[in-house]
Structure formats: C-alpha cells, structure tokens
Coordinates of C-alpha atoms in Angstrom, one line a residue:
X1 CA 132.3 110.7 96.4
X2 CA 131.4 112.6 99.5
X3 CA 128.0 112.0 100.9
X4 CA 126.1 115.2 101.8
X5 CA 124.6 114.7 105.2
X6 CA 123.0 116.8 107.9
X7 CA 125.4 117.8 110.7
X8 CA 123.6 116.9 113.9
X9 CA 125.2 117.9 117.2
X10 CA 125.4 114.9 119.5
X11 CA 123.5 116.7 122.3
X12 CA 120.5 117.0 120.0
X13 CA 120.6 113.2 119.3
X14 CA 118.1 112.2 121.9
X15 CA 115.8 115.2 121.4
X16 CA 115.5 114.9 117.6
X17 CA 115.5 111.2 117.1
X18 CA 113.4 110.3 120.1
X19 CA 110.5 112.3 118.4
X20 CA 111.7 111.4 114.9
X21 CA 111.0 114.9 113.4
X22 CA 112.5 114.8 109.9
X23 CA 111.6 118.4 109.4
X24 CA 114.2 119.3 112.0
X25 CA 116.8 117.2 110.3
X26 CA 116.2 118.9 107.0
X27 CA 117.0 122.2 108.6
X28 CA 120.4 121.1 109.8
X29 CA 122.2 120.9 106.5
X30 CA 126.0 120.5 106.2
X31 CA 128.5 117.9 105.2
X32 CA 130.7 115.5 107.1
X33 CA 134.3 116.6 107.1
X34 CA 136.3 113.9 108.9
X35 CA 136.2 110.1 109.3
X36 CA 135.2 110.6 112.9
X37 CA 132.2 112.7 111.8
X38 CA 131.1 110.0 109.4
X39 CA 131.3 107.3 112.1
X40 CA 129.3 109.5 114.5
X41 CA 126.7 110.3 112.0
X42 CA 126.4 106.7 110.9
X43 CA 125.7 105.6 114.5
X44 CA 123.1 108.4 114.8
X45 CA 121.3 107.4 111.6
X46 CA 121.4 103.7 112.6
X47 CA 119.7 104.6 115.8
X48 CA 117.2 106.7 114.0
X49 CA 116.4 103.9 111.6
X50 CA 116.0 101.4 114.4
X51 CA 113.7 103.8 116.2
X52 CA 111.7 104.2 113.0
X53 CA 111.4 100.4 112.7
X54 CA 110.0 100.3 116.3
X55 CA 107.6 103.2 115.8
X56 CA 106.1 102.0 112.4
X57 CA 106.4 98.2 113.0
X58 CA 108.9 97.8 110.1
X59 CA 110.6 94.4 109.8
X60 CA 114.2 95.1 110.9
X61 CA 115.9 92.5 108.5
X62 CA 114.7 94.6 105.6
X63 CA 117.7 96.9 106.4
X64 CA 121.2 95.3 106.4
X65 CA 122.7 97.9 108.8
X66 CA 126.2 96.6 108.5
X67 CA 126.2 96.9 104.7
X68 CA 124.6 100.4 104.5
X69 CA 126.7 103.6 104.1
X70 CA 125.7 107.0 105.3
X71 CA 123.5 107.8 102.3
X72 CA 121.8 104.5 102.6
X73 CA 121.0 105.0 106.2
X74 CA 119.7 108.5 105.7
X75 CA 117.6 107.5 102.7
X76 CA 116.0 104.7 104.6
X77 CA 115.3 106.7 107.7
X78 CA 113.7 109.5 105.8
X79 CA 111.7 107.5 103.3
X80 CA 108.4 107.4 105.3
X81 CA 108.7 111.2 105.8
X82 CA 109.3 111.7 102.1
X83 CA 106.3 109.6 101.2
X84 CA 104.2 111.6 103.5
X85 CA 105.4 114.9 102.0
X86 CA 104.8 113.6 98.5
X87 CA 101.2 112.7 99.3
X88 CA 100.5 115.9 101.2
X89 CA 101.7 117.9 98.2
X90 CA 98.5 116.9 96.4
X91 CA 95.9 119.6 96.9
X92 CA 92.9 118.6 99.0
X93 CA 89.9 117.8 96.8
X94 CA 92.1 117.2 93.8
X95 CA 93.3 113.8 92.4
X96 CA 97.0 113.3 91.8
X97 CA 98.7 110.5 89.9
X98 CA 101.7 108.4 91.0
X99 CA 103.4 107.0 87.9
X100 CA 105.3 103.8 88.7
X101 CA 109.1 104.0 88.2
X102 CA 109.2 100.3 87.0
X103 CA 107.4 97.0 87.3
X104 CA 108.8 93.5 87.6
X105 CA 107.3 90.0 87.8
X106 CA 108.6 87.8 90.6
X107 CA 110.0 84.4 89.5
X108 CA 108.0 81.2 90.1
X109 CA 109.5 78.3 92.1
X110 CA 110.3 75.5 89.6
X111 CA 109.4 72.9 92.2
X112 CA 105.7 73.8 92.4
X113 CA 102.8 73.4 90.0
X114 CA 103.5 75.6 87.0
X115 CA 99.9 76.4 86.1
X116 CA 98.6 77.3 89.6
X117 CA 97.5 81.0 89.9
X118 CA 98.7 83.2 92.7
X119 CA 95.8 84.5 94.8
X120 CA 97.5 86.9 97.2
X121 CA 100.8 88.6 97.9
X122 CA 102.0 90.4 101.0
X123 CA 104.9 92.8 101.3
X124 CA 106.3 92.6 104.9
X125 CA 106.6 96.0 106.5
X126 CA 110.0 97.4 105.4
X127 CA 109.6 96.3 101.7
X128 CA 112.3 93.7 101.3
X129 CA 110.5 90.4 101.8
X130 CA 107.3 89.2 100.0
X131 CA 105.1 86.2 100.7
X132 CA 102.8 85.0 97.9
X133 CA 100.1 82.4 98.3
X134 CA 98.2 80.1 95.9
X135 CA 95.8 77.2 96.4
X136 CA 98.7 74.8 96.5
X137 CA 101.8 76.6 97.7
X138 CA 103.2 79.6 99.6
X139 CA 106.4 81.3 98.3
X140 CA 108.9 83.7 100.0
X141 CA 110.9 86.2 97.9
X142 CA 113.7 88.6 98.7
X143 CA 113.5 91.8 96.7
X144 CA 116.8 93.1 98.1
X145 CA 117.4 96.1 100.3
X146 CA 115.9 99.4 99.3
X147 CA 119.3 101.0 98.5
X148 CA 120.2 98.1 96.0
X149 CA 116.7 97.8 94.4
X150 CA 118.1 98.3 90.9
X151 CA 121.1 96.0 91.1
X152 CA 119.5 93.2 93.2
X153 CA 117.3 90.8 91.2
X154 CA 114.4 89.3 93.2
X155 CA 115.1 85.7 94.3
X156 CA 113.1 82.9 95.7
X157 CA 114.1 81.9 99.3
X158 CA 111.7 79.0 100.0
X159 CA 108.3 77.6 99.3
X160 CA 105.7 75.6 101.3
X161 CA 104.4 73.0 98.9
X162 CA 103.3 69.3 98.7
X163 CA 104.9 67.4 95.9
X164 CA 102.0 64.9 95.9
X165 CA 99.5 67.8 95.6
X166 CA 97.3 66.4 98.5
X167 CA 96.4 69.7 100.1
X168 CA 94.5 72.9 99.2
X169 CA 95.5 76.0 101.2
X170 CA 92.8 78.3 102.6
X171 CA 92.7 81.5 104.5
X172 CA 96.4 82.3 104.9
X173 CA 97.0 85.0 107.4
X174 CA 99.1 88.1 106.7
X175 CA 102.7 87.6 107.5
X176 CA 103.2 88.6 111.1
X177 CA 106.7 89.8 112.3
X178 CA 107.7 88.1 115.5
X179 CA 110.5 89.5 117.6
X180 CA 113.1 91.5 115.6
X181 CA 114.1 89.2 112.8
X182 CA 111.5 86.4 112.4
X183 CA 108.0 86.3 110.9
X184 CA 105.1 83.8 111.1
X185 CA 102.2 82.8 108.9
X186 CA 99.2 80.6 109.6
X187 CA 96.9 78.8 107.1
X188 CA 94.4 76.0 106.9
X189 CA 95.3 73.0 104.7
X190 CA 92.4 70.9 103.5
X191 CA 92.6 67.4 102.2
X192 CA 90.2 64.8 100.8
X193 CA 91.9 62.1 103.0
X194 CA 90.6 63.5 106.3
X195 CA 94.0 65.0 107.1
X196 CA 92.9 68.7 107.1
X197 CA 94.9 70.8 109.6
X198 CA 95.8 74.3 110.7
X199 CA 99.5 75.0 110.5
X200 CA 101.8 77.8 111.7
X201 CA 105.2 78.4 110.1
X202 CA 108.1 80.6 111.0
X203 CA 110.9 82.0 109.0
X204 CA 114.1 83.5 110.5
X205 CA 116.2 84.8 112.0
X206 CA 116.6 86.6 108.7
X207 CA 118.6 87.1 106.7
X208 CA 120.6 84.0 107.8
X209 CA 117.7 81.5 108.0
X210 CA 115.4 81.7 105.1
X211 CA 113.4 78.5 105.2
X212 CA 109.8 77.9 106.4
X213 CA 109.8 75.9 109.6
X214 CA 106.7 74.2 110.9
X215 CA 106.0 75.4 114.4
X216 CA 102.9 73.4 115.0
X217 CA 99.8 71.9 113.5
X218 CA 96.3 70.8 114.6
X219 CA 94.1 68.4 112.7
X220 CA 90.6 69.6 112.1
X221 CA 87.8 67.8 110.1
X222 CA 86.1 71.1 109.3
X223 CA 87.1 74.4 107.8
X224 CA 88.9 76.8 110.2
X225 CA 89.7 80.5 109.8
X226 CA 92.4 82.0 111.9
X227 CA 94.0 85.2 113.2
X228 CA 97.7 85.2 114.3
X229 CA 98.6 87.4 117.4
X230 CA 102.1 86.9 118.7
X231 CA 102.4 83.3 120.0
X232 CA 98.7 82.7 119.9
X233 CA 96.2 81.8 117.2
X234 CA 92.6 82.7 117.5
X235 CA 90.7 80.1 115.4
X236 CA 87.1 79.6 114.5
X237 CA 85.3 76.8 112.7
X238 CA 83.4 77.6 109.5
X239 CA 80.3 75.3 109.6
X240 CA 79.1 73.8 106.3
X241 CA 75.5 73.9 107.4
X242 CA 73.9 77.3 108.1
X243 CA 71.9 75.8 111.0
X244 CA 75.2 75.1 112.9
X245 CA 77.2 77.6 114.8
X246 CA 81.0 78.0 114.7
X247 CA 83.2 77.6 117.7
X248 CA 86.3 79.4 118.8
X249 CA 89.6 78.4 120.5
X250 CA 92.9 80.1 121.3
X251 CA 96.0 78.1 120.7
X252 CA 99.5 79.1 122.0
X253 CA 101.8 77.5 119.4
X254 CA 105.1 78.1 121.2
X255 CA 104.1 76.8 124.6
X256 CA 101.7 74.1 123.3
X257 CA 98.7 75.4 125.2
X258 CA 95.1 75.6 124.2
X259 CA 91.7 76.7 125.6
X260 CA 88.7 74.5 125.6
X261 CA 86.3 75.1 122.7
X262 CA 84.1 78.2 123.5
X263 CA 81.2 80.0 122.0
X264 CA 80.9 83.8 122.2
X265 CA 77.5 84.8 123.4
X266 CA 76.4 88.0 121.7
X267 CA 78.6 87.5 118.7
X268 CA 76.9 88.7 115.5
X269 CA 77.8 88.5 111.8
X270 CA 79.5 89.9 109.9
X271 CA 82.1 90.8 112.5
X272 CA 83.8 94.2 111.6
X273 CA 87.1 93.3 113.2
X274 CA 88.9 91.6 116.1
X275 CA 91.4 92.8 118.7
X276 CA 93.2 91.1 121.5
X277 CA 94.3 93.0 124.6
X278 CA 95.6 91.2 127.6
X279 CA 93.4 88.2 128.2
X280 CA 90.4 89.8 126.5
X281 CA 89.0 89.3 123.0
X282 CA 87.4 92.4 121.6
X283 CA 84.9 92.4 118.7
X284 CA 83.4 95.3 116.8
X285 CA 80.2 94.2 115.2
X286 CA 76.8 95.3 113.9
X287 CA 73.8 94.7 116.1
X288 CA 70.2 94.7 114.8
X289 CA 68.1 97.4 116.4
X290 CA 64.7 96.6 115.2
X291 CA 62.7 94.2 113.0
X292 CA 63.2 96.4 109.9
X293 CA 66.9 95.5 109.7
X294 CA 68.4 98.7 111.0
X295 CA 71.6 98.1 112.9
X296 CA 73.9 100.0 115.2
X297 CA 77.5 99.3 116.1
X298 CA 78.3 97.2 119.2
X299 CA 81.6 96.6 121.0
X300 CA 81.7 93.4 123.0
X301 CA 84.6 92.0 125.0
X302 CA 85.0 88.4 126.2
X303 CA 87.5 87.0 128.6
X304 CA 89.6 84.3 127.0
X305 CA 89.4 81.0 128.9
X306 CA 92.4 79.6 130.6
X307 CA 94.9 77.9 128.4
X308 CA 95.9 74.3 129.4
X309 CA 98.7 72.0 128.3
X310 CA 97.9 70.0 125.2
X311 CA 100.2 67.1 126.0
X312 CA 100.3 64.7 123.1
X313 CA 97.0 65.9 121.5
X314 CA 97.3 66.9 117.9
X315 CA 93.6 67.5 117.1
X316 CA 90.9 69.7 118.5
X317 CA 87.2 68.9 119.1
X318 CA 85.9 72.2 117.8
X319 CA 83.0 70.4 116.2
X320 CA 81.7 68.8 119.4
X321 CA 78.9 70.9 120.8
X322 CA 78.9 69.1 124.2
X323 CA 82.5 70.2 124.8
X324 CA 81.9 73.8 124.1
X325 CA 82.1 76.4 126.9
X326 CA 79.8 79.4 126.7
X327 CA 81.5 82.7 127.3
X328 CA 79.3 85.7 128.2
X329 CA 80.6 89.1 127.3
X330 CA 81.9 91.1 130.3
X331 CA 81.4 94.4 128.5
X332 CA 78.8 95.4 125.8
X333 CA 78.6 98.9 124.5
X334 CA 76.1 100.0 121.9
X335 CA 76.6 103.1 119.8
X336 CA 73.3 104.4 118.7
X337 CA 74.2 108.0 118.1
X338 CA 76.7 110.0 116.0
X339 CA 79.0 108.7 113.2
X340 CA 79.9 105.5 115.0
X341 CA 76.3 104.3 115.1
X342 CA 76.2 102.5 111.7
X343 CA 79.7 101.5 110.8
X344 CA 80.0 99.1 107.9
X345 CA 82.2 96.1 107.3
X346 CA 85.5 96.8 105.6
X347 CA 84.8 96.1 102.0
X348 CA 86.5 93.3 100.1
X349 CA 87.6 91.2 103.1
X350 CA 85.9 87.8 103.5
X351 CA 87.8 87.3 106.8
X352 CA 87.6 90.3 109.2
X353 CA 90.9 91.9 110.0
X354 CA 92.6 92.1 113.3
X355 CA 92.8 95.6 114.6
X356 CA 96.2 97.2 114.2
X357 CA 98.0 98.7 117.2
X358 CA 98.9 102.3 116.7
X359 CA 101.9 103.7 118.5
X360 CA 100.7 107.3 117.8
X361 CA 97.2 106.8 119.2
X362 CA 98.3 104.3 121.8
X363 CA 95.3 101.9 121.2
X364 CA 94.0 99.2 118.9
X365 CA 92.3 100.6 115.8
X366 CA 89.6 99.2 113.6
X367 CA 89.7 100.2 110.0
X368 CA 86.4 100.4 108.2
X369 CA 84.9 101.6 105.0
X370 CA 82.0 101.6 102.7
X371 CA 80.6 103.2 99.5
X372 CA 77.1 104.1 98.3
X373 CA 75.8 101.9 95.5
X374 CA 73.0 104.2 94.5
X375 CA 74.7 107.5 94.4
X376 CA 75.1 109.4 91.1
X377 CA 78.7 110.0 92.0
X378 CA 81.2 107.9 93.8
X379 CA 81.6 108.6 97.6
X380 CA 83.8 106.2 99.5
X381 CA 83.9 106.6 103.3
X382 CA 86.9 105.4 105.4
X383 CA 86.9 105.7 109.1
X384 CA 89.2 104.6 112.0
X385 CA 87.8 103.9 115.4
X386 CA 90.0 103.3 118.5
X387 CA 89.3 101.3 121.6
X388 CA 89.8 103.5 124.6
X389 CA 89.2 102.9 128.3
X390 CA 91.0 101.7 131.4
X391 CA 92.9 98.7 130.0
X392 CA 93.1 95.6 132.1
X393 CA 93.6 94.9 135.8
X394 CA 96.3 92.8 137.4
X395 CA 94.3 89.6 136.7
X396 CA 93.9 90.3 133.0
X397 CA 90.2 91.3 133.4
X398 CA 88.8 93.9 131.1
X399 CA 87.8 97.3 132.5
X400 CA 85.3 99.7 131.0
X401 CA 85.9 100.4 127.4
X402 CA 84.4 102.5 124.7
X403 CA 84.9 103.4 121.0
X404 CA 86.2 106.7 119.8
X405 CA 85.9 107.9 116.2
X406 CA 89.5 108.9 115.3
X407 CA 89.0 110.0 111.8
X408 CA 86.3 109.9 109.1
X409 CA 87.6 110.5 105.6
X410 CA 85.5 110.8 102.4
X411 CA 86.9 110.8 98.9
X412 CA 84.7 111.4 95.9
X413 CA 84.7 110.4 92.3
X414 CA 82.8 112.3 89.6
X415 CA 81.3 109.0 88.4
X416 CA 79.2 106.3 90.0
X417 CA 81.3 103.5 91.6
X418 CA 79.8 100.0 91.1
X419 CA 82.3 98.2 93.3
X420 CA 85.1 99.0 95.7
X421 CA 87.6 97.0 97.7
X422 CA 90.1 98.1 100.3
X423 CA 92.9 95.7 99.5
X424 CA 95.6 96.9 101.9
X425 CA 96.8 99.8 104.0
X426 CA 100.2 100.9 105.2
X427 CA 100.7 102.8 108.5
X428 CA 103.6 105.2 109.2
X429 CA 103.5 107.2 112.3
X430 CA 100.3 109.2 112.5
X431 CA 99.5 108.7 108.8
X432 CA 97.8 105.8 106.9
X433 CA 97.8 105.1 103.2
X434 CA 94.9 103.0 101.9
X435 CA 94.9 101.0 98.6
X436 CA 91.3 101.1 97.3
X437 CA 90.4 99.5 94.0
X438 CA 87.2 100.9 92.4
X439 CA 85.2 99.8 89.4
X440 CA 83.1 102.2 87.3
X441 CA 81.1 101.9 84.1
X442 CA 82.2 103.5 80.8
X443 CA 79.9 103.8 77.8
X444 CA 81.3 101.9 74.7
X445 CA 78.3 102.4 72.6
X446 CA 74.7 103.6 72.9
X447 CA 73.6 100.2 74.4
X448 CA 76.8 98.8 75.9
X449 CA 79.1 99.6 78.7
X450 CA 82.3 98.2 80.0
X451 CA 83.6 98.3 83.6
X452 CA 87.0 99.9 84.2
X453 CA 89.0 99.4 87.3
X454 CA 91.1 102.0 89.0
X455 CA 93.6 101.8 91.8
X456 CA 93.5 104.7 94.3
X457 CA 95.8 105.6 97.2
X458 CA 94.1 107.5 99.9
X459 CA 96.4 109.2 102.4
X460 CA 95.2 110.7 105.7
X461 CA 95.9 111.0 109.4
X462 CA 94.9 108.1 111.6
X463 CA 93.6 110.6 114.2
X464 CA 92.1 113.8 113.0
X465 CA 93.6 117.1 114.2
X466 CA 92.0 118.6 117.2
X467 CA 88.9 120.5 116.1
X468 CA 89.0 119.0 112.6
X469 CA 85.9 117.2 111.3
X470 CA 88.1 114.9 109.3
X471 CA 87.8 114.3 105.5
X472 CA 91.2 115.8 104.9
X473 CA 92.5 112.9 102.9
X474 CA 94.7 113.2 99.8
X475 CA 93.9 111.1 96.7
X476 CA 96.2 109.7 94.0
X477 CA 95.7 107.1 91.4
X478 CA 98.3 104.5 90.2
X479 CA 98.2 103.1 86.7
X480 CA 97.8 99.4 87.0
X481 CA 97.2 97.0 84.0
X482 CA 93.6 96.2 83.4
X483 CA 92.7 93.0 85.1
X484 CA 95.4 93.2 87.8
X485 CA 94.6 93.7 91.4
X486 CA 96.7 95.3 94.1
X487 CA 97.3 93.2 97.3
X488 CA 99.9 95.1 99.4
X489 CA 101.6 98.4 99.8
X490 CA 104.7 99.4 101.7
X491 CA 105.1 103.1 102.0
X492 CA 108.5 102.7 103.8
X493 CA 109.9 101.5 100.4
X494 CA 107.3 102.8 97.9
X495 CA 106.8 99.2 96.7
X496 CA 103.4 97.8 95.8
X497 CA 102.5 94.2 95.1
X498 CA 99.8 93.2 92.6
X499 CA 98.7 90.1 90.8
X500 CA 98.0 89.7 87.1
X501 CA 98.5 87.5 84.0
X502 CA 102.0 86.9 82.9
X503 CA 103.3 86.1 79.4
X504 CA 103.5 83.7 77.8
X505 CA 102.0 81.1 80.2
X506 CA 99.0 83.4 81.1
X507 CA 98.8 82.4 84.7
X508 CA 98.4 84.8 87.6
X509 CA 101.8 86.0 88.7
X510 CA 103.0 88.4 91.5
X511 CA 104.3 91.7 90.2
X512 CA 106.1 94.4 92.2
X513 CA 105.6 98.0 91.2
X514 CA 108.2 100.5 92.3
X515 CA 106.5 103.9 92.9
X516 CA 109.8 105.8 93.3
X517 CA 113.4 105.2 92.0

C-alpha cells in the first residue's frame, strides 16, 4: 500500500529540517511516485528524526532506523509536534482529559525476589526502554519501537540483583543517556556487613548490548546521595546525626579520578536544584533573610576542586572532617525582589534534581513548583528559572551569573488541594509537559471524607513569549487507577509509566499507559 508523504524539494531540506518546523511540512502535501522519490524522502526523514533526537535529547536506540519505512520515520519525526498540537487544542483555563488507549503491566524478572515492590520506573527519552527500581533490584525492559507498539510484547533485557539478598538499593539516579547509544545509572547499595558502596552501571551500545555493566564502585560506610552528569558523579554524604554536616566529592568514573572531600560554604537546605557548567557547581537555594524565617532565593557557584588519580583506592574518606577541603563560593547572588525572590522546592522530590539543559533557551534550567495549603481552591504554581551570564573563561572559572525567570505558570482547581507532587516532566523543543499528582478531599458522609488522587498533565512553554506574563499553560487529566502513582512520561511516544498493585500477587508492579494508539 502506498504511503502518503509530504513531497519536500531537496533544496528545502536544510532550511526546513534545520529549524524543524512541522507546520511547514504539513503544508507540503503530496505522494511519492517513484522508488527514487521514496529513497530520497526516507533519507530526509531519517535526517529529520536524528536532528529531533539531538534537539530534544531523545535516546537514539529508541528508533531502529534501518527497520523503519517511510510512514514509520514520518510518524516518529512528527510525534512531538502532534503531542504539542493535541495539548494546545485545549482551551486555556479549561481542563481537558486524555483517555489512555491501553494499559499493560510489565513482566517481572523470575530471578529476583517475587514479593518485592517496585518503587520507581523511568522511561528513557524516546519511549522504548524503561528502567524500574525496587529496594533489592533494578530491571531494564524493552517496550519495542513506537511503530510496533501493538505487535511487540514488552520483554526483560536484564536486571541488577543480588541472589544472596545482601544489599538494599537507595537513591537510584534517573537513567542518563551517554553518547548516542548507551545510558548510565548510579545508586547507593547499603549492606549490614560494612560493604556499602556507590555503583555506576552502563548499558549499551543498544540494541546490541543489553546487559548492565559495572563501570565502577566506591565503598562508603555512610549513606550517599548522588547526581550523574556525563562521566562524573557528584556525591554527598547523608549524616545520621543532625549535628554533623555532609561532605561532597566529584568522581570521574571513566578516568578513575576523584576530588578530595570538600564542604560547600554557604550551602543551605533544602537545595532547590543543582547544575554543573564547566568546572563550576551551581546551586539554587533558599536563604534566610531575617529571624522570623522569611527567606529569599540565592544562587551560589563553587569551583570544583582538581580531580586526581585514584590509583588502587576503592573507598572514599567522606566521613573524615580533617580531610575535608572548604570551598568558598566564587559567586553569590541574592534575589530579594520580584517573582524569583521566594521560590520553593520542587514538591515531592526528596533528592533535588539536576537542572536540565534546554537547547531552546541555551541554558541550564531549574524547574520549581509549589501549592498553597490554606487556599479554598487549588492553585499550583510552576516556574522555570534559567542561569544566564557570561559562562566560563579559558581556565574553567565562573564569570558573573544571574537568574532569569523564564515562565511562571499557574493552574487552578475548583477544590482545595491537600497534597501535590511533581513526579516527572518531559521536554520537547520549547515546550514542557509536567506530570503533577494532586490529592483532594471528597465528602462521603456528613462526618467523613475520603482523599481522591488525580493525575494532571500541565503543558506550557519553557520560556514565556515576549511580553507575556506567563500562566498560559494547558491542563489535562489522565484517568489512573486509585492508588497508582505516575513516575515518568515520554511525550515523544505518548507513553507513561506508573506503579500500582497487580493481580493476583498484589505487589507493586510497573504499568505502561499508552496515551495514543
């Protein structure tokens, strides 16, 4: 059967696909008439899809280019645009509804503890691969390419587990694509036998290599949280005693380098988010302004100490105060005026997120949100702030920076919200879609109420249009079974991961909801 496709003159190739304007493509309707036309158009759409992957940070192995025909390539390249159009079709101020096309539970690895609940699940950008984590194991699934989603049953590729059940897994990072066809994940493995360690695993090149490979590990006798950035891990001790202070280190896993333990002077809690640019560590954080507890927002940057070879060392003395280097901030900026002054921590995240890098805004962006507990109706505020300034010099030193409020969205509910949680967000070009779970009370009788949860998708621009005050978000709800919670969304595939009880074993299982056929 012939595949309708848009006839694109080759001389328009660079102009249209460099800017990735699907609106222009939709106005070039025609059909391919010869085999040569098909080959030319396939190459153009392959280039378009690769450029889309680069722009939106999509994981390239999600798309088997050599197996995709013309319709498959076109569908994949236009999916983000179609998602955007679908969300923008909702009237501002109204609430739409996205009814799932289907929902499937992901299989459990028979080698791991059968009664262990999944705690989190992350869809890699692109929508094909999913990483689910529990207290005892981490599992990788392949959902199949988007164009074969109905015919391709999800399958288990590999699991990280300990048959002797000696470890408990804490604070796994989000899966981080590395290069074009690998991804990495970092987690802390605690043990009662004084063998606790921080581990970094890599999978790939996909789809050929599908096993978790241990890249490196460091033994630590105290809890450690971590953030994975390229080849480096920023790690921080979590002291058991509130009178003690945590320490930080940066570990280059690939080159086996590490900084000495250091303490960030001026660091406050809770940290709103971290970013790494060049040799500088950036933190956006609240800063107390007076004795009454009022706070303003502060941006501090610290120069990361020099990384030295580790040699044969496999443990880090993060817990040794005498070996800790004190790092003064080279830049501190307080924001005591305007909408940036009193930013709140992103709700629902015990470990602050790393800022994401936006190709459209050309800067690292912190994603923050809050809601009012005492309001008669539910108002949830979401804002994005970008780090702007002069970048770094030839020696890697920070230059002057500041914070710019990119957008400030407010979505409202007609009822009072008792709890909210931003579980995930998906970025595509200049747009971002947030998954926000809210809970609200519903009267069951004159003296009893029950709390009902609701999953909301909030779609808006990362950076508000020139002259726009923001608040132009579009809101849609997704029906999710009561008791389930959403953990990840991929707008490039319309796939959403959530966790809930399965039948008949009644343990927490990872489900995938397909929001579009």
